[in-house]
PDB file of C-alpha atoms in Angstrom:
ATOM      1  CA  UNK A   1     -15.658 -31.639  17.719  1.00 78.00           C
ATOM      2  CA  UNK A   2     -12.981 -29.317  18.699  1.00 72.00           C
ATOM      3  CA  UNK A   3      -9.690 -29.004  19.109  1.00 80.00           C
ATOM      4  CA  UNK A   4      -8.731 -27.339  22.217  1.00 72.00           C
ATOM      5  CA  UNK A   5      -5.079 -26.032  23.046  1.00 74.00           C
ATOM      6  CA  UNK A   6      -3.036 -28.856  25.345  1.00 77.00           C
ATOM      7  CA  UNK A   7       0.033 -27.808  26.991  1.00 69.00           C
ATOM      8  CA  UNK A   8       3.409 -26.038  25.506  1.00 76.00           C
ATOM      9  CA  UNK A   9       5.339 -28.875  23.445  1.00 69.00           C
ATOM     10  CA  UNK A  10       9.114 -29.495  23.352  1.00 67.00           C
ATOM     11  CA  UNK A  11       9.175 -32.057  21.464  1.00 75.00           C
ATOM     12  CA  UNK A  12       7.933 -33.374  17.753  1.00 82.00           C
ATOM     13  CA  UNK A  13       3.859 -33.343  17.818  1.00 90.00           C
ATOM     14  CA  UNK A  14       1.736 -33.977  14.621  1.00 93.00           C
ATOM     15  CA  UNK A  15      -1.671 -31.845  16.034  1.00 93.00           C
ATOM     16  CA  UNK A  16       0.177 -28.606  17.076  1.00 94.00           C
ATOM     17  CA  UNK A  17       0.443 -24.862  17.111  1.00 93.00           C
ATOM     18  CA  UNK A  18       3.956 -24.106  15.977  1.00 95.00           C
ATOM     19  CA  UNK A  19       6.328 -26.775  16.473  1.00 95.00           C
ATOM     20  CA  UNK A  20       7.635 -29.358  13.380  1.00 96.00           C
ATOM     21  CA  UNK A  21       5.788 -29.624  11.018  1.00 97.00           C
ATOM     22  CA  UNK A  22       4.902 -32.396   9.072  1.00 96.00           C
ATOM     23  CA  UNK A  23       4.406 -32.184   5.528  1.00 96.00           C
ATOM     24  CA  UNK A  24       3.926 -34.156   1.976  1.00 94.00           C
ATOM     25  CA  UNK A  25       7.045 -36.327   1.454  1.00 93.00           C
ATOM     26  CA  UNK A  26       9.921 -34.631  -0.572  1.00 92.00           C
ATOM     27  CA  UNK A  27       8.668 -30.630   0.118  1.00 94.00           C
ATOM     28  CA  UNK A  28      10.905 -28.335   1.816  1.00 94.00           C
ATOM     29  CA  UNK A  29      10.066 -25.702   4.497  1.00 96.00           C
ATOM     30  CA  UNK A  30       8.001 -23.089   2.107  1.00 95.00           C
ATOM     31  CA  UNK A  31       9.660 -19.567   1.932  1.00 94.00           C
ATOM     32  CA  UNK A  32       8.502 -16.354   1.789  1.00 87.00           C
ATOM     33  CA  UNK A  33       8.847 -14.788  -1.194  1.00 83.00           C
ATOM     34  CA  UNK A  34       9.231 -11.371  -0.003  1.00 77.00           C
ATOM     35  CA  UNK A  35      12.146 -12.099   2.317  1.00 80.00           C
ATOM     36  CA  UNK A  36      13.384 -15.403   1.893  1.00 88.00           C
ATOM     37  CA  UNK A  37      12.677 -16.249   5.312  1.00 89.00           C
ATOM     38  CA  UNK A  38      10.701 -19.246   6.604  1.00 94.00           C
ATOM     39  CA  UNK A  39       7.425 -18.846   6.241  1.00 97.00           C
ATOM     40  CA  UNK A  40       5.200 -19.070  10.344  1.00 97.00           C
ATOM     41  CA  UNK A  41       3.433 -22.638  10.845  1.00 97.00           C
ATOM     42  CA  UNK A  42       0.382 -21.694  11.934  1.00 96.00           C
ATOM     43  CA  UNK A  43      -0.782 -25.009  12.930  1.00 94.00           C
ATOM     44  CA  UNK A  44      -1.477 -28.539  11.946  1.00 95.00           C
ATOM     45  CA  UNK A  45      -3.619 -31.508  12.762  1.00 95.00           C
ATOM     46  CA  UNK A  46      -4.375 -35.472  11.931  1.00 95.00           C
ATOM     47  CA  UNK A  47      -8.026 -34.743  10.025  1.00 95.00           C
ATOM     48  CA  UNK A  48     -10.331 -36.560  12.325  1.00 94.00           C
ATOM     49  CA  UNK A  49     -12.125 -38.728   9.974  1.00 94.00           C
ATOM     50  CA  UNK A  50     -15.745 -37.180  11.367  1.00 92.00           C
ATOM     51  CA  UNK A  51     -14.790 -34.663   8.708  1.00 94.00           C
ATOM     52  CA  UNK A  52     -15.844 -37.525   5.824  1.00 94.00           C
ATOM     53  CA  UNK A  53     -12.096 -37.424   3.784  1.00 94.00           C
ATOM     54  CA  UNK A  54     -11.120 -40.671   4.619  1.00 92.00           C
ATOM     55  CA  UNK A  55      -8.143 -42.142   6.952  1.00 93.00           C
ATOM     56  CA  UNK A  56      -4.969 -40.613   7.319  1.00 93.00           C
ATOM     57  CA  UNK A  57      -5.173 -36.848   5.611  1.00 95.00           C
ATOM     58  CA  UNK A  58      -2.872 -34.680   7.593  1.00 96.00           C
ATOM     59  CA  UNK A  59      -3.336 -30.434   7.540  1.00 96.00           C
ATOM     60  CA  UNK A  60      -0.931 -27.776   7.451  1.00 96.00           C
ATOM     61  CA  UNK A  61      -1.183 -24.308   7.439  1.00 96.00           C
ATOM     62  CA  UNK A  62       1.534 -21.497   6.890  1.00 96.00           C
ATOM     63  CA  UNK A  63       1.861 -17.810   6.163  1.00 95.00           C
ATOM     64  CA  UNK A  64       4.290 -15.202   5.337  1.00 95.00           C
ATOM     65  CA  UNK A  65       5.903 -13.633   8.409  1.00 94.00           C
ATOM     66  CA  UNK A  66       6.504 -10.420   6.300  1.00 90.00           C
ATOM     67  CA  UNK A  67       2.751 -10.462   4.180  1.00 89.00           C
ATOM     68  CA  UNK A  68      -0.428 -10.407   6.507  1.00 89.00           C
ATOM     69  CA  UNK A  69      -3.036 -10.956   4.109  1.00 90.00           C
ATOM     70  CA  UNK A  70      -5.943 -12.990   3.412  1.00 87.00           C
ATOM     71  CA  UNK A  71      -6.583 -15.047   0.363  1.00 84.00           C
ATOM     72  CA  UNK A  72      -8.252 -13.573  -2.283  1.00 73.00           C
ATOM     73  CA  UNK A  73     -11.937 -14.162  -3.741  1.00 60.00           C
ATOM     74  CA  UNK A  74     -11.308 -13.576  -7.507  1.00 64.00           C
ATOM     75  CA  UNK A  75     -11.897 -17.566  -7.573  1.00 62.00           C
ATOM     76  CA  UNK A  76     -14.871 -17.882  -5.527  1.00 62.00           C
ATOM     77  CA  UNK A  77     -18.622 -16.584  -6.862  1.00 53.00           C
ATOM     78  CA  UNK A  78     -22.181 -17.436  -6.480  1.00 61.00           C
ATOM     79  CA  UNK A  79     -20.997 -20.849  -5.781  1.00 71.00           C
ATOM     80  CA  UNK A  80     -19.874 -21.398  -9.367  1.00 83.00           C
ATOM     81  CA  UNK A  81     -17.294 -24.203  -9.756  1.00 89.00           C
ATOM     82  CA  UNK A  82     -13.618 -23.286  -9.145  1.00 87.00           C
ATOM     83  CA  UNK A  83     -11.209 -23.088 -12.734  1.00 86.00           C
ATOM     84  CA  UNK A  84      -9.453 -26.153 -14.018  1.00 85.00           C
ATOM     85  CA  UNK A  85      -6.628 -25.986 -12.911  1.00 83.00           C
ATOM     86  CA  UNK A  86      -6.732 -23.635  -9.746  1.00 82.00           C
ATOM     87  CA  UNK A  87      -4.490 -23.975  -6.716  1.00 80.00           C
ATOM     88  CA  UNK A  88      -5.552 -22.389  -3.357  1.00 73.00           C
ATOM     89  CA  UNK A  89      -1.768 -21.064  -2.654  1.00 68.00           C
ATOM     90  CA  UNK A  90      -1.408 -19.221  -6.468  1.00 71.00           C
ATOM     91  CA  UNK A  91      -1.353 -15.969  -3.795  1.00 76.00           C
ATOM     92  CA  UNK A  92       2.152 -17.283  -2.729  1.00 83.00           C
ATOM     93  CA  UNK A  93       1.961 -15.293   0.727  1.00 89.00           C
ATOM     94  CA  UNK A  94       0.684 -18.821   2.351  1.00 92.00           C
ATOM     95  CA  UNK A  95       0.726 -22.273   1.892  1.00 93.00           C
ATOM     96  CA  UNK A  96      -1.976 -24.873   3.315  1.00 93.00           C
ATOM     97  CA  UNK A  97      -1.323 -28.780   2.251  1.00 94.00           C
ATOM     98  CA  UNK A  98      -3.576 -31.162   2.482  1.00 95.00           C
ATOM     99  CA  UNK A  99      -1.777 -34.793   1.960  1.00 94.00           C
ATOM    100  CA  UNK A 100      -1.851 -38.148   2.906  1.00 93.00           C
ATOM    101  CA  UNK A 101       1.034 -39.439   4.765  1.00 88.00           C
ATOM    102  CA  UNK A 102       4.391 -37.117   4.956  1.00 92.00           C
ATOM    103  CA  UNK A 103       7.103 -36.584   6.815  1.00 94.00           C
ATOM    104  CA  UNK A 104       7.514 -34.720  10.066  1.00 95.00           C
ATOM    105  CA  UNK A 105      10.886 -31.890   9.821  1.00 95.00           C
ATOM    106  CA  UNK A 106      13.297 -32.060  12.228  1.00 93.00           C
ATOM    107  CA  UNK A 107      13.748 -27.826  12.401  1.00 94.00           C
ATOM    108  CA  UNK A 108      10.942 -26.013  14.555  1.00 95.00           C
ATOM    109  CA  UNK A 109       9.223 -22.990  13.709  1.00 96.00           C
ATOM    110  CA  UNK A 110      11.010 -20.127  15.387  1.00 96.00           C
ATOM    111  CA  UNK A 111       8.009 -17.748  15.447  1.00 97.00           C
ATOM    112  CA  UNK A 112       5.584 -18.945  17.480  1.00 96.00           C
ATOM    113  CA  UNK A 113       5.270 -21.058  20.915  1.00 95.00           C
ATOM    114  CA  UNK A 114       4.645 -24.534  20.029  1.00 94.00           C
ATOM    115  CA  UNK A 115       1.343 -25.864  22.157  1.00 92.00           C
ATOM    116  CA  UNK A 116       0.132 -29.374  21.330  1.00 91.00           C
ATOM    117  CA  UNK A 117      -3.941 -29.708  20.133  1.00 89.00           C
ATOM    118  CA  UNK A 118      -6.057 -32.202  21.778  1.00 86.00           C
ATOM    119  CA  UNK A 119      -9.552 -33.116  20.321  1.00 83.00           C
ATOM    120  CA  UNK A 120     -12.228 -33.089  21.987  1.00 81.00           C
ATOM    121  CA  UNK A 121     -16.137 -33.135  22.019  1.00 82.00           C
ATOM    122  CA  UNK A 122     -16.352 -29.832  24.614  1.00 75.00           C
ATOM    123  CA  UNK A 123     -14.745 -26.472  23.440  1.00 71.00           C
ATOM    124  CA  UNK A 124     -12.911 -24.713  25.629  1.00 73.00           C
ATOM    125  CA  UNK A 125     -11.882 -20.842  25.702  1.00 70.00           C
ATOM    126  CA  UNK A 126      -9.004 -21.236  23.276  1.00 74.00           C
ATOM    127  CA  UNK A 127      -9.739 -23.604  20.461  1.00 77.00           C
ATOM    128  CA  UNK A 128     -11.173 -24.020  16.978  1.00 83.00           C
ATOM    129  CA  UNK A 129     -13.943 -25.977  16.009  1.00 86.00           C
ATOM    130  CA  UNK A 130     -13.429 -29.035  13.596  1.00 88.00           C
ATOM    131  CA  UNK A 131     -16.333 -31.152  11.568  1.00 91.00           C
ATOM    132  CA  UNK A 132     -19.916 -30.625  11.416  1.00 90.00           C
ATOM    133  CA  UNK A 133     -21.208 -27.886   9.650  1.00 92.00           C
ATOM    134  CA  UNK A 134     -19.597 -24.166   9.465  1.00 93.00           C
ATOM    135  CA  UNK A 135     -21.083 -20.983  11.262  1.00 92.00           C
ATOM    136  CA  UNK A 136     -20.682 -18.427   8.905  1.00 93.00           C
ATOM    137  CA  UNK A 137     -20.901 -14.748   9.554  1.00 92.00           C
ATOM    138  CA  UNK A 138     -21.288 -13.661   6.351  1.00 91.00           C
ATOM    139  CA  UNK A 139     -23.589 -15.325   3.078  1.00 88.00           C
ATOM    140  CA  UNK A 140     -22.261 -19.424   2.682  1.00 88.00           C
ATOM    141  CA  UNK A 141     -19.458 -19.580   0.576  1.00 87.00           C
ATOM    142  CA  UNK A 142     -18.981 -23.292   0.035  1.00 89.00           C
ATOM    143  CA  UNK A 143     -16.234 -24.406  -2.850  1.00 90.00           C
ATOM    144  CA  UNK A 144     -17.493 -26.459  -4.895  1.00 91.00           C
ATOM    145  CA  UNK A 145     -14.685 -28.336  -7.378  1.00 91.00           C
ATOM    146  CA  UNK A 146     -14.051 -27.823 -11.195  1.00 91.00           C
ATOM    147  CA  UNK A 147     -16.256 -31.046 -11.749  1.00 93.00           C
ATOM    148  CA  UNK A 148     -18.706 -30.945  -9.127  1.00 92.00           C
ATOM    149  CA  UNK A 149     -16.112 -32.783  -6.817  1.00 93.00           C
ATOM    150  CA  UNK A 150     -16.821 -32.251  -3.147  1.00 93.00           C
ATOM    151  CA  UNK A 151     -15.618 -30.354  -0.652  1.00 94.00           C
ATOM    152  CA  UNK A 152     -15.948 -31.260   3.292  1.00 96.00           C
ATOM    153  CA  UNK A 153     -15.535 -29.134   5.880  1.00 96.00           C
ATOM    154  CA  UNK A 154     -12.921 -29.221   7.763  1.00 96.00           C
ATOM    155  CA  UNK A 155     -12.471 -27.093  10.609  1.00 95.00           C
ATOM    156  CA  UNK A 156     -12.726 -23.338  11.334  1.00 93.00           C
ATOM    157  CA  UNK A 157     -10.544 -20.281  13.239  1.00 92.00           C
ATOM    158  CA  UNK A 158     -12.695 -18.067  14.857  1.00 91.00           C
ATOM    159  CA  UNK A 159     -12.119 -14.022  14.464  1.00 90.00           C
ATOM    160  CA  UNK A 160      -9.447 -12.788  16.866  1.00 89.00           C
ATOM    161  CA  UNK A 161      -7.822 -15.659  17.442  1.00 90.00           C
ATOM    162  CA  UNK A 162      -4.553 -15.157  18.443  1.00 91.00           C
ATOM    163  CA  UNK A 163      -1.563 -17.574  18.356  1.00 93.00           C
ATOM    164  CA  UNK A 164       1.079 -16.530  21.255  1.00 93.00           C
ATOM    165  CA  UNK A 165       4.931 -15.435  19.752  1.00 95.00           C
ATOM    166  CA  UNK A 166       8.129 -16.409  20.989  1.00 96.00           C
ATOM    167  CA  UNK A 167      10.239 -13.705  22.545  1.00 95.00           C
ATOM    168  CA  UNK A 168      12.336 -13.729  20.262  1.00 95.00           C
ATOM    169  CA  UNK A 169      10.259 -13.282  17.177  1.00 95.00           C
ATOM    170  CA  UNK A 170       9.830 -10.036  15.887  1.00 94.00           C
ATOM    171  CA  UNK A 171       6.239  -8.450  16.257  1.00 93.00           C
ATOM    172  CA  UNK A 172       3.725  -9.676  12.900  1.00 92.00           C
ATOM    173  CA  UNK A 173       3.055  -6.893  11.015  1.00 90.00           C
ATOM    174  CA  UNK A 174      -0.699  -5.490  10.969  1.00 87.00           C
ATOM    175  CA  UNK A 175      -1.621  -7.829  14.400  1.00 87.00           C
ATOM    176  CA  UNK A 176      -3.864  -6.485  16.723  1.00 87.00           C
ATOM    177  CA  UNK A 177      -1.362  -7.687  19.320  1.00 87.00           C
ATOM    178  CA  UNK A 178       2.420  -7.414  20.538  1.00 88.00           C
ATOM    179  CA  UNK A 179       2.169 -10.890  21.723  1.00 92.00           C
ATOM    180  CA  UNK A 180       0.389 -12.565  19.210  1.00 93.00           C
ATOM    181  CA  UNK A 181       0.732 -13.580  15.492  1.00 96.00           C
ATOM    182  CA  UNK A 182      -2.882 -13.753  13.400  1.00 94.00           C
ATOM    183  CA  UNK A 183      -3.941 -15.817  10.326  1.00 94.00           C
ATOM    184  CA  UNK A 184      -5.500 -13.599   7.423  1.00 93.00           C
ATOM    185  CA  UNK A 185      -5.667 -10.401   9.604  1.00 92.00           C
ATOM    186  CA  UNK A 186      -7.304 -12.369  12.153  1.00 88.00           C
ATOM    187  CA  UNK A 187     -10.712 -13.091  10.162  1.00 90.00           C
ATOM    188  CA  UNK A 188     -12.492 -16.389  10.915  1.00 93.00           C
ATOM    189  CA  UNK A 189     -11.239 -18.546   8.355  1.00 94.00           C
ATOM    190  CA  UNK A 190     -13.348 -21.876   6.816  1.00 95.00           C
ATOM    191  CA  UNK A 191     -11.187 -24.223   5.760  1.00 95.00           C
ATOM    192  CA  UNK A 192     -12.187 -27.112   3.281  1.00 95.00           C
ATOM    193  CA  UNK A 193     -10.546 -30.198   1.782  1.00 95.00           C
ATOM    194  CA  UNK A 194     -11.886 -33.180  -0.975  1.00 95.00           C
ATOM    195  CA  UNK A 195     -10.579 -36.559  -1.543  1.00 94.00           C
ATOM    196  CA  UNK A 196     -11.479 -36.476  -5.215  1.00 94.00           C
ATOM    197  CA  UNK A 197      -8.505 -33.618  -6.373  1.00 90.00           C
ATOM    198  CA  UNK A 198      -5.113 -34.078  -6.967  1.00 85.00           C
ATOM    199  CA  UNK A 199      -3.049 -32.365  -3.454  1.00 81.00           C
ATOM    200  CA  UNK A 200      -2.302 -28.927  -5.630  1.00 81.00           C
ATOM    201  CA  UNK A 201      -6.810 -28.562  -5.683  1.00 86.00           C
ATOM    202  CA  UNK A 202      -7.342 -30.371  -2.901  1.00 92.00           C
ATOM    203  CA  UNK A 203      -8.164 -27.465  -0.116  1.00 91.00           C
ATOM    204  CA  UNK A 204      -9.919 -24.221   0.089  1.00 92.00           C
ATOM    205  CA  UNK A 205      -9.306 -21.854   2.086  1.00 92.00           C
ATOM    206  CA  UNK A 206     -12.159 -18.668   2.838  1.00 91.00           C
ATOM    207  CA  UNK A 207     -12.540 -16.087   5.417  1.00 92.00           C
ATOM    208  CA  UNK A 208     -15.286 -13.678   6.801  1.00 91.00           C
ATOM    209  CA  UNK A 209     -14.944 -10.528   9.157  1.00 85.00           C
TER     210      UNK A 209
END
């Protein structure tokens, strides 16, 4: 399945690029510790349940606007199980939640132009697969929890992809483009969840380029 870029959205939209996001009861717009600023939502989506979590598990995904970085790999090693304990945002430059239910804000992120996601079985030039199985570039680099808890996959960003800026917002630093903000330098970027952590453990986030 994919998830294939709709139309521009105006209004409050749950599967989006930009836009209001919705996130775990209670939590605040994350800041960037660097500035103090907002940090950019990047996107978020309803998890289809092909993906094997479960009903109702909702994904979203910001970043710094001041740090463009990817996450590290000091966690992640010949498939060994991750620490007790670990939390995929300890970085602090991003945050990705993974949560059932929530609350959509009523502010809209003022970085980039807010498109709505539709899925869809047939990809089209802009959009980002979701389910199945992951095509790495690189050697597999599956998480695997503390326990042995599972991780599914839940969708991936290909390399280069590029998510369009307002006018207004300044120019990302170390983008390959003017126009358009990237995720983790623009790698593609494998992102994984499990139903059987608490929220802090419950995604992963890798990248390959």
């Amino acid at each position: 399945m994919y998830f294939n870029i709709k139309s521009k959205e105006t209004s409050a939209c749950r599967n989006s690029i930009g836009g209001y996001p919705v996130l775990p009861n209670g939590t605040a717009w994350p800041k960037c510790e660097a500035s103090g600023s907002n940090m950019v939502m990047f996107l978020q989506f309803d998890v289809p349940e092909i993906v094997g979590l479960g009903k109702g598990y909702h994904l979203t995904i910001f970043m710094s606007p001041e740090i463009n970085e990817i996450p590290c790999f000091n966690l992640v090693a010949n498939g060994k199980p991750l620490p007790e304990g670990f939390e995929a945002n300890f970085e602090k430059h991003f945050k990705a939640y993974l949560f059932k239910g929530g609350q959509q804000l009523e502010e809209e992120d003022q970085y980039l132009v807010s498109y709505s996601l539709e899925l869809s079985k047939n990809s089209s030039q802009n959009c980002f697969k979701v389910g199945g199985a992951p095509e790495w570039l690189q050697d597999a680099e599956l998480p695997i929890g503390p326990k042995g808890e599972e991780f599914k996959f839940i969708a991936q960003i290909p390399e280069g992809h590029g998510f369009p800026k307002k006018t207004s917002a300044p120019e990302q630093p170390d983008s390959f483009s003017a126009n358009d903000y990237c995720l983790f330098l623009g790698n593609q970027i494998y992102i994984f969840g499990s139903s059987e952590l608490e929220k802090e453990q419950a995604i992963w986030v890798a990248v390959q380029g």
